[in-house]
């Protein structure tokens, strides 16, 4: 049932479990022990992110109380997250893509009324154009912020040193490679039209990645508060990468 409920093959889930264990998922082994073993706790968090079921709905699946489900999501949940990738040795030959996506979230402290007519957060994501793996994600910003502003404040630029990064027209004057813009009374040159067409074909891969990430329904309506959305985005990105790697 692992693949059915999490979207991960069993081998990918085992690698996720290994990462959580290496990050101290078993804790200090002091005090009252968990009523679920580590594997089931990681499975519970993965199922929650995939299905976005409520605590009461998850309770009968794992035979624990809703309070225990909440504690499992809050404690081991952050250990599933993706660590940002540093620029590789062949950074000059790599091509990354950045874009922002709006994620509806109930916590008004991290959200704002956005163009999707919901209270949402703007999350910046960097994707490798060749592998479509998620390289890094930024901390969520209010959804009424422009992509360029969120990018400048995200700190993601330090992960992109030496790498060519593509962005759409919203990232003008940010140092990213963007589309050629039409000027008043001046049409685009034939070479610029061809550059824009190639740019759009490559940048479409980040939209495909967003569609895959939002198969995890936590990113369609996040009920978590505080850093809950940040942890959810990074965990989903990690599971997405594991699913692609298998």
PDB file of C-alpha atoms in Angstrom:
ATOM      1  CA  UNK A   1       0.000   0.000   0.000  1.00  0.00           C
ATOM      2  CA  UNK A   2       3.003   2.324   0.205  1.00  0.00           C
ATOM      3  CA  UNK A   3       2.901   3.323  -3.472  1.00  0.00           C
ATOM      4  CA  UNK A   4      -0.891   3.661  -3.444  1.00  0.00           C
ATOM      5  CA  UNK A   5      -0.959   6.070  -0.511  1.00  0.00           C
ATOM      6  CA  UNK A   6       2.325   7.962  -0.963  1.00  0.00           C
ATOM      7  CA  UNK A   7       3.145   7.881  -4.686  1.00  0.00           C
ATOM      8  CA  UNK A   8       6.561   6.363  -3.832  1.00  0.00           C
ATOM      9  CA  UNK A   9       7.757   2.925  -4.806  1.00  0.00           C
ATOM     10  CA  UNK A  10       8.889   0.829  -1.876  1.00  0.00           C
ATOM     11  CA  UNK A  11      12.577   1.320  -2.700  1.00  0.00           C
ATOM     12  CA  UNK A  12      12.150   5.115  -2.778  1.00  0.00           C
ATOM     13  CA  UNK A  13      10.263   4.992   0.514  1.00  0.00           C
ATOM     14  CA  UNK A  14      13.097   3.004   2.078  1.00  0.00           C
ATOM     15  CA  UNK A  15      15.571   5.695   0.997  1.00  0.00           C
ATOM     16  CA  UNK A  16      13.312   8.348   2.526  1.00  0.00           C
ATOM     17  CA  UNK A  17      13.171   6.338   5.751  1.00  0.00           C
ATOM     18  CA  UNK A  18      16.980   6.039   5.754  1.00  0.00           C
ATOM     19  CA  UNK A  19      17.343   9.826   5.448  1.00  0.00           C
ATOM     20  CA  UNK A  20      14.946  10.405   8.352  1.00  0.00           C
ATOM     21  CA  UNK A  21      16.775   7.858  10.490  1.00  0.00           C
ATOM     22  CA  UNK A  22      20.148   9.480   9.758  1.00  0.00           C
ATOM     23  CA  UNK A  23      18.726  12.864  10.743  1.00  0.00           C
ATOM     24  CA  UNK A  24      17.789  11.563  14.179  1.00  0.00           C
ATOM     25  CA  UNK A  25      14.258  10.368  13.532  1.00  0.00           C
ATOM     26  CA  UNK A  26      14.435   7.958  16.474  1.00  0.00           C
ATOM     27  CA  UNK A  27      15.137  10.863  18.830  1.00  0.00           C
ATOM     28  CA  UNK A  28      17.124  10.535  22.045  1.00  0.00           C
ATOM     29  CA  UNK A  29      15.337   7.281  23.031  1.00  0.00           C
ATOM     30  CA  UNK A  30      14.466   8.898  26.371  1.00  0.00           C
ATOM     31  CA  UNK A  31      11.080   9.455  27.901  1.00  0.00           C
ATOM     32  CA  UNK A  32       7.857   7.881  26.744  1.00  0.00           C
ATOM     33  CA  UNK A  33       8.360   5.950  23.485  1.00  0.00           C
ATOM     34  CA  UNK A  34       6.261   6.524  20.366  1.00  0.00           C
ATOM     35  CA  UNK A  35       3.341   4.151  19.958  1.00  0.00           C
ATOM     36  CA  UNK A  36       4.292   3.773  16.276  1.00  0.00           C
ATOM     37  CA  UNK A  37       7.681   2.597  14.951  1.00  0.00           C
ATOM     38  CA  UNK A  38       9.704   5.038  12.860  1.00  0.00           C
ATOM     39  CA  UNK A  39       8.690   3.464   9.545  1.00  0.00           C
ATOM     40  CA  UNK A  40       4.996   3.910  10.293  1.00  0.00           C
ATOM     41  CA  UNK A  41       5.523   7.469  11.493  1.00  0.00           C
ATOM     42  CA  UNK A  42       7.269   8.390   8.240  1.00  0.00           C
ATOM     43  CA  UNK A  43       4.517   6.599   6.312  1.00  0.00           C
ATOM     44  CA  UNK A  44       1.872   8.580   8.206  1.00  0.00           C
ATOM     45  CA  UNK A  45       3.501  11.907   7.297  1.00  0.00           C
ATOM     46  CA  UNK A  46       3.895  10.871   3.646  1.00  0.00           C
ATOM     47  CA  UNK A  47       0.253   9.772   3.480  1.00  0.00           C
ATOM     48  CA  UNK A  48      -0.845  13.044   5.039  1.00  0.00           C
ATOM     49  CA  UNK A  49       1.068  15.112   2.477  1.00  0.00           C
ATOM     50  CA  UNK A  50      -0.206  12.969  -0.390  1.00  0.00           C
ATOM     51  CA  UNK A  51      -3.887  12.834   0.584  1.00  0.00           C
ATOM     52  CA  UNK A  52      -4.361  15.878   2.864  1.00  0.00           C
ATOM     53  CA  UNK A  53      -6.694  13.819   5.039  1.00  0.00           C
ATOM     54  CA  UNK A  54      -7.682  15.274   8.409  1.00  0.00           C
ATOM     55  CA  UNK A  55      -6.331  13.960  11.706  1.00  0.00           C
ATOM     56  CA  UNK A  56      -9.647  12.226  12.384  1.00  0.00           C
ATOM     57  CA  UNK A  57      -9.518  10.502   8.986  1.00  0.00           C
ATOM     58  CA  UNK A  58      -5.926   9.324   9.491  1.00  0.00           C
ATOM     59  CA  UNK A  59      -6.655   7.996  12.983  1.00  0.00           C
ATOM     60  CA  UNK A  60      -8.330   4.694  11.957  1.00  0.00           C
ATOM     61  CA  UNK A  61      -5.721   4.037   9.240  1.00  0.00           C
ATOM     62  CA  UNK A  62      -2.909   3.876  11.816  1.00  0.00           C
ATOM     63  CA  UNK A  63      -4.849   2.964  14.951  1.00  0.00           C
ATOM     64  CA  UNK A  64      -3.806   6.003  16.984  1.00  0.00           C
ATOM     65  CA  UNK A  65      -5.547   9.066  18.372  1.00  0.00           C
ATOM     66  CA  UNK A  66      -5.890  12.337  16.399  1.00  0.00           C
ATOM     67  CA  UNK A  67      -3.557  13.967  18.946  1.00  0.00           C
ATOM     68  CA  UNK A  68      -0.866  11.387  18.180  1.00  0.00           C
ATOM     69  CA  UNK A  69      -1.316  11.954  14.455  1.00  0.00           C
ATOM     70  CA  UNK A  70      -0.794  15.689  15.025  1.00  0.00           C
ATOM     71  CA  UNK A  71       2.358  15.080  17.084  1.00  0.00           C
ATOM     72  CA  UNK A  72       3.784  12.745  14.434  1.00  0.00           C
ATOM     73  CA  UNK A  73       3.260  15.320  11.692  1.00  0.00           C
ATOM     74  CA  UNK A  74       4.846  18.086  13.769  1.00  0.00           C
ATOM     75  CA  UNK A  75       7.861  16.133  15.102  1.00  0.00           C
ATOM     76  CA  UNK A  76       9.223  13.764  12.393  1.00  0.00           C
ATOM     77  CA  UNK A  77       7.603  15.770   9.566  1.00  0.00           C
ATOM     78  CA  UNK A  78      10.418  18.369   9.230  1.00  0.00           C
ATOM     79  CA  UNK A  79      12.962  15.534   8.901  1.00  0.00           C
ATOM     80  CA  UNK A  80      11.530  14.587   5.482  1.00  0.00           C
ATOM     81  CA  UNK A  81      12.465  17.904   3.938  1.00  0.00           C
ATOM     82  CA  UNK A  82      14.747  18.494   0.957  1.00  0.00           C
ATOM     83  CA  UNK A  83      18.157  20.020   1.568  1.00  0.00           C
ATOM     84  CA  UNK A  84      19.124  22.704  -1.020  1.00  0.00           C
ATOM     85  CA  UNK A  85      21.577  21.489  -3.650  1.00  0.00           C
ATOM     86  CA  UNK A  86      24.894  23.327  -3.952  1.00  0.00           C
ATOM     87  CA  UNK A  87      26.075  24.261  -7.465  1.00  0.00           C
ATOM     88  CA  UNK A  88      27.779  21.194  -9.013  1.00  0.00           C
ATOM     89  CA  UNK A  89      31.294  21.099 -10.404  1.00  0.00           C
ATOM     90  CA  UNK A  90      29.922  21.498 -13.943  1.00  0.00           C
ATOM     91  CA  UNK A  91      27.742  24.457 -12.934  1.00  0.00           C
ATOM     92  CA  UNK A  92      28.609  26.402 -16.095  1.00  0.00           C
ATOM     93  CA  UNK A  93      27.036  23.641 -18.214  1.00  0.00           C
ATOM     94  CA  UNK A  94      23.839  23.299 -16.164  1.00  0.00           C
ATOM     95  CA  UNK A  95      20.526  25.026 -16.761  1.00  0.00           C
ATOM     96  CA  UNK A  96      18.087  25.696 -13.936  1.00  0.00           C
ATOM     97  CA  UNK A  97      14.616  27.222 -14.014  1.00  0.00           C
ATOM     98  CA  UNK A  98      12.942  29.279 -11.308  1.00  0.00           C
ATOM     99  CA  UNK A  99       9.284  30.145 -10.929  1.00  0.00           C
ATOM    100  CA  UNK A 100       6.763  30.887  -8.218  1.00  0.00           C
ATOM    101  CA  UNK A 101       3.516  29.107  -7.520  1.00  0.00           C
ATOM    102  CA  UNK A 102       0.563  30.079  -5.342  1.00  0.00           C
ATOM    103  CA  UNK A 103      -0.412  27.593  -2.639  1.00  0.00           C
ATOM    104  CA  UNK A 104      -3.691  28.134  -0.745  1.00  0.00           C
ATOM    105  CA  UNK A 105      -3.058  28.148   3.005  1.00  0.00           C
ATOM    106  CA  UNK A 106      -5.366  28.694   5.970  1.00  0.00           C
ATOM    107  CA  UNK A 107      -2.828  30.555   8.120  1.00  0.00           C
ATOM    108  CA  UNK A 108      -3.375  34.265   7.414  1.00  0.00           C
ATOM    109  CA  UNK A 109       0.026  35.076   8.942  1.00  0.00           C
ATOM    110  CA  UNK A 110       1.832  33.595   5.927  1.00  0.00           C
ATOM    111  CA  UNK A 111      -0.822  34.213   3.266  1.00  0.00           C
ATOM    112  CA  UNK A 112      -2.552  37.103   1.540  1.00  0.00           C
ATOM    113  CA  UNK A 113      -5.467  37.513  -0.841  1.00  0.00           C
ATOM    114  CA  UNK A 114      -4.013  36.661  -4.258  1.00  0.00           C
ATOM    115  CA  UNK A 115      -4.906  36.620  -7.921  1.00  0.00           C
ATOM    116  CA  UNK A 116      -6.384  33.144  -7.520  1.00  0.00           C
ATOM    117  CA  UNK A 117      -9.059  34.761  -5.292  1.00  0.00           C
ATOM    118  CA  UNK A 118      -7.884  32.800  -2.245  1.00  0.00           C
ATOM    119  CA  UNK A 119      -5.558  33.429   0.657  1.00  0.00           C
ATOM    120  CA  UNK A 120      -2.342  31.965  -0.705  1.00  0.00           C
ATOM    121  CA  UNK A 121       1.415  31.948  -0.263  1.00  0.00           C
ATOM    122  CA  UNK A 122       3.996  32.484  -3.004  1.00  0.00           C
ATOM    123  CA  UNK A 123       6.612  29.711  -3.034  1.00  0.00           C
ATOM    124  CA  UNK A 124       9.695  30.021  -5.257  1.00  0.00           C
ATOM    125  CA  UNK A 125      11.057  26.745  -6.648  1.00  0.00           C
ATOM    126  CA  UNK A 126      14.247  26.031  -8.617  1.00  0.00           C
ATOM    127  CA  UNK A 127      14.147  23.050 -10.983  1.00  0.00           C
ATOM    128  CA  UNK A 128      16.951  21.418 -12.978  1.00  0.00           C
ATOM    129  CA  UNK A 129      15.965  21.699 -16.649  1.00  0.00           C
ATOM    130  CA  UNK A 130      17.574  18.372 -17.634  1.00  0.00           C
ATOM    131  CA  UNK A 131      16.422  16.090 -14.832  1.00  0.00           C
ATOM    132  CA  UNK A 132      13.333  18.037 -13.641  1.00  0.00           C
ATOM    133  CA  UNK A 133      14.505  17.470 -10.077  1.00  0.00           C
ATOM    134  CA  UNK A 134      13.769  20.195  -7.530  1.00  0.00           C
ATOM    135  CA  UNK A 135      17.013  21.928  -6.579  1.00  0.00           C
ATOM    136  CA  UNK A 136      15.756  24.215  -3.800  1.00  0.00           C
ATOM    137  CA  UNK A 137      12.634  25.902  -2.470  1.00  0.00           C
ATOM    138  CA  UNK A 138      12.220  29.211  -0.672  1.00  0.00           C
ATOM    139  CA  UNK A 139      10.329  30.061   2.466  1.00  0.00           C
ATOM    140  CA  UNK A 140       6.702  30.984   1.582  1.00  0.00           C
ATOM    141  CA  UNK A 141       5.878  34.668   1.150  1.00  0.00           C
ATOM    142  CA  UNK A 142       2.435  36.344   1.061  1.00  0.00           C
ATOM    143  CA  UNK A 143       0.712  35.619  -2.233  1.00  0.00           C
ATOM    144  CA  UNK A 144       0.237  39.279  -3.149  1.00  0.00           C
ATOM    145  CA  UNK A 145       4.005  39.779  -3.515  1.00  0.00           C
ATOM    146  CA  UNK A 146       5.514  39.910  -7.013  1.00  0.00           C
ATOM    147  CA  UNK A 147       7.758  37.017  -8.071  1.00  0.00           C
ATOM    148  CA  UNK A 148      10.770  39.314  -8.536  1.00  0.00           C
ATOM    149  CA  UNK A 149      10.405  40.743  -5.022  1.00  0.00           C
ATOM    150  CA  UNK A 150      10.007  37.297  -3.456  1.00  0.00           C
ATOM    151  CA  UNK A 151      13.037  36.033  -5.393  1.00  0.00           C
ATOM    152  CA  UNK A 152      15.260  38.891  -4.184  1.00  0.00           C
ATOM    153  CA  UNK A 153      14.261  38.268  -0.570  1.00  0.00           C
ATOM    154  CA  UNK A 154      14.342  34.469  -0.743  1.00  0.00           C
ATOM    155  CA  UNK A 155      18.111  33.945  -0.566  1.00  0.00           C
ATOM    156  CA  UNK A 156      17.959  31.357  -3.329  1.00  0.00           C
ATOM    157  CA  UNK A 157      20.402  33.311  -5.494  1.00  0.00           C
ATOM    158  CA  UNK A 158      23.345  32.072  -3.416  1.00  0.00           C
ATOM    159  CA  UNK A 159      22.515  28.496  -4.476  1.00  0.00           C
ATOM    160  CA  UNK A 160      22.763  29.471  -8.157  1.00  0.00           C
ATOM    161  CA  UNK A 161      26.291  30.846  -8.384  1.00  0.00           C
ATOM    162  CA  UNK A 162      27.806  29.934 -11.741  1.00  0.00           C
ATOM    163  CA  UNK A 163      24.590  28.346 -13.038  1.00  0.00           C
ATOM    164  CA  UNK A 164      22.425  29.788 -15.828  1.00  0.00           C
ATOM    165  CA  UNK A 165      18.926  30.317 -14.430  1.00  0.00           C
ATOM    166  CA  UNK A 166      15.838  30.970 -16.556  1.00  0.00           C
ATOM    167  CA  UNK A 167      12.860  33.012 -15.403  1.00  0.00           C
ATOM    168  CA  UNK A 168       9.718  34.355 -17.018  1.00  0.00           C
ATOM    169  CA  UNK A 169       8.873  37.992 -17.688  1.00  0.00           C
ATOM    170  CA  UNK A 170       8.176  38.616 -13.990  1.00  0.00           C
ATOM    171  CA  UNK A 171      11.902  38.390 -13.199  1.00  0.00           C
ATOM    172  CA  UNK A 172      13.122  41.401 -15.159  1.00  0.00           C
ATOM    173  CA  UNK A 173      16.186  43.105 -13.603  1.00  0.00           C
ATOM    174  CA  UNK A 174      16.905  40.213 -11.243  1.00  0.00           C
ATOM    175  CA  UNK A 175      19.969  38.846 -13.054  1.00  0.00           C
ATOM    176  CA  UNK A 176      18.063  35.856 -14.480  1.00  0.00           C
ATOM    177  CA  UNK A 177      17.747  35.006 -18.176  1.00  0.00           C
ATOM    178  CA  UNK A 178      14.302  36.245 -19.216  1.00  0.00           C
ATOM    179  CA  UNK A 179      12.343  36.700 -22.426  1.00  0.00           C
ATOM    180  CA  UNK A 180      13.125  39.505 -24.860  1.00  0.00           C
ATOM    181  CA  UNK A 181      10.538  42.253 -24.391  1.00  0.00           C
ATOM    182  CA  UNK A 182       8.833  44.253 -27.088  1.00  0.00           C
ATOM    183  CA  UNK A 183       9.585  47.954 -27.021  1.00  0.00           C
ATOM    184  CA  UNK A 184       7.267  50.734 -28.062  1.00  0.00           C
ATOM    185  CA  UNK A 185       7.263  51.081 -31.850  1.00  0.00           C
ATOM    186  CA  UNK A 186       9.886  48.342 -32.196  1.00  0.00           C
ATOM    187  CA  UNK A 187       9.045  44.742 -33.013  1.00  0.00           C
ATOM    188  CA  UNK A 188      11.211  41.845 -31.909  1.00  0.00           C
ATOM    189  CA  UNK A 189      14.005  40.823 -34.245  1.00  0.00           C
ATOM    190  CA  UNK A 190      13.779  37.359 -35.868  1.00  0.00           C
ATOM    191  CA  UNK A 191      16.586  36.069 -33.650  1.00  0.00           C
ATOM    192  CA  UNK A 192      14.823  37.340 -30.539  1.00  0.00           C
ATOM    193  CA  UNK A 193      11.591  35.595 -31.542  1.00  0.00           C
ATOM    194  CA  UNK A 194      13.515  32.320 -31.897  1.00  0.00           C
ATOM    195  CA  UNK A 195      15.188  32.866 -28.502  1.00  0.00           C
ATOM    196  CA  UNK A 196      11.806  33.464 -26.871  1.00  0.00           C
ATOM    197  CA  UNK A 197      10.355  30.302 -28.420  1.00  0.00           C
ATOM    198  CA  UNK A 198      13.271  28.203 -27.159  1.00  0.00           C
ATOM    199  CA  UNK A 199      13.015  29.889 -23.749  1.00  0.00           C
ATOM    200  CA  UNK A 200       9.306  29.006 -23.454  1.00  0.00           C
ATOM    201  CA  UNK A 201       9.890  25.377 -24.441  1.00  0.00           C
ATOM    202  CA  UNK A 202      12.499  24.903 -21.742  1.00  0.00           C
ATOM    203  CA  UNK A 203      10.693  26.921 -19.070  1.00  0.00           C
ATOM    204  CA  UNK A 204       7.557  24.812 -19.532  1.00  0.00           C
ATOM    205  CA  UNK A 205       9.345  22.066 -17.603  1.00  0.00           C
ATOM    206  CA  UNK A 206       8.955  23.956 -14.345  1.00  0.00           C
ATOM    207  CA  UNK A 207       5.190  24.093 -14.927  1.00  0.00           C
ATOM    208  CA  UNK A 208       5.182  20.315 -15.444  1.00  0.00           C
ATOM    209  CA  UNK A 209       7.083  19.967 -12.169  1.00  0.00           C
ATOM    210  CA  UNK A 210       4.525  22.119 -10.356  1.00  0.00           C
ATOM    211  CA  UNK A 211       1.764  19.860 -11.692  1.00  0.00           C
ATOM    212  CA  UNK A 212       3.603  16.812 -10.343  1.00  0.00           C
ATOM    213  CA  UNK A 213       4.218  18.456  -6.960  1.00  0.00           C
ATOM    214  CA  UNK A 214       0.551  19.334  -6.597  1.00  0.00           C
ATOM    215  CA  UNK A 215      -0.406  15.689  -6.912  1.00  0.00           C
ATOM    216  CA  UNK A 216       0.400  15.892  -3.205  1.00  0.00           C
ATOM    217  CA  UNK A 217      -2.829  17.480  -2.085  1.00  0.00           C
ATOM    218  CA  UNK A 218      -1.288  19.286   0.877  1.00  0.00           C
ATOM    219  CA  UNK A 219      -0.182  21.862  -1.736  1.00  0.00           C
ATOM    220  CA  UNK A 220      -3.771  22.445  -2.861  1.00  0.00           C
ATOM    221  CA  UNK A 221      -5.135  23.498   0.534  1.00  0.00           C
ATOM    222  CA  UNK A 222      -2.635  23.569   3.393  1.00  0.00           C
ATOM    223  CA  UNK A 223      -4.189  23.605   6.857  1.00  0.00           C
ATOM    224  CA  UNK A 224      -0.840  23.741   8.669  1.00  0.00           C
ATOM    225  CA  UNK A 225       0.168  26.867  10.586  1.00  0.00           C
ATOM    226  CA  UNK A 226       3.491  28.586  11.092  1.00  0.00           C
ATOM    227  CA  UNK A 227       6.313  26.722   9.336  1.00  0.00           C
ATOM    228  CA  UNK A 228       3.972  23.879   8.396  1.00  0.00           C
ATOM    229  CA  UNK A 229       3.674  24.957   4.757  1.00  0.00           C
ATOM    230  CA  UNK A 230       7.438  25.460   4.467  1.00  0.00           C
ATOM    231  CA  UNK A 231       8.109  21.948   5.779  1.00  0.00           C
ATOM    232  CA  UNK A 232       5.379  20.503   3.539  1.00  0.00           C
ATOM    233  CA  UNK A 233       6.783  22.066   0.365  1.00  0.00           C
ATOM    234  CA  UNK A 234      10.305  20.853   1.089  1.00  0.00           C
ATOM    235  CA  UNK A 235       9.105  17.362   2.020  1.00  0.00           C
ATOM    236  CA  UNK A 236       6.985  17.082  -1.124  1.00  0.00           C
ATOM    237  CA  UNK A 237       9.966  18.241  -3.205  1.00  0.00           C
ATOM    238  CA  UNK A 238      12.104  15.545  -1.567  1.00  0.00           C
ATOM    239  CA  UNK A 239       9.537  12.825  -2.294  1.00  0.00           C
ATOM    240  CA  UNK A 240       9.144  14.103  -5.861  1.00  0.00           C
ATOM    241  CA  UNK A 241      12.894  13.779  -6.384  1.00  0.00           C
ATOM    242  CA  UNK A 242      12.928  10.263  -4.928  1.00  0.00           C
ATOM    243  CA  UNK A 243      10.046   9.232  -7.186  1.00  0.00           C
ATOM    244  CA  UNK A 244      11.874  10.535 -10.269  1.00  0.00           C
ATOM    245  CA  UNK A 245      15.126   8.858  -9.293  1.00  0.00           C
ATOM    246  CA  UNK A 246      13.589   5.374  -9.268  1.00  0.00           C
TER     247      UNK A 246
END
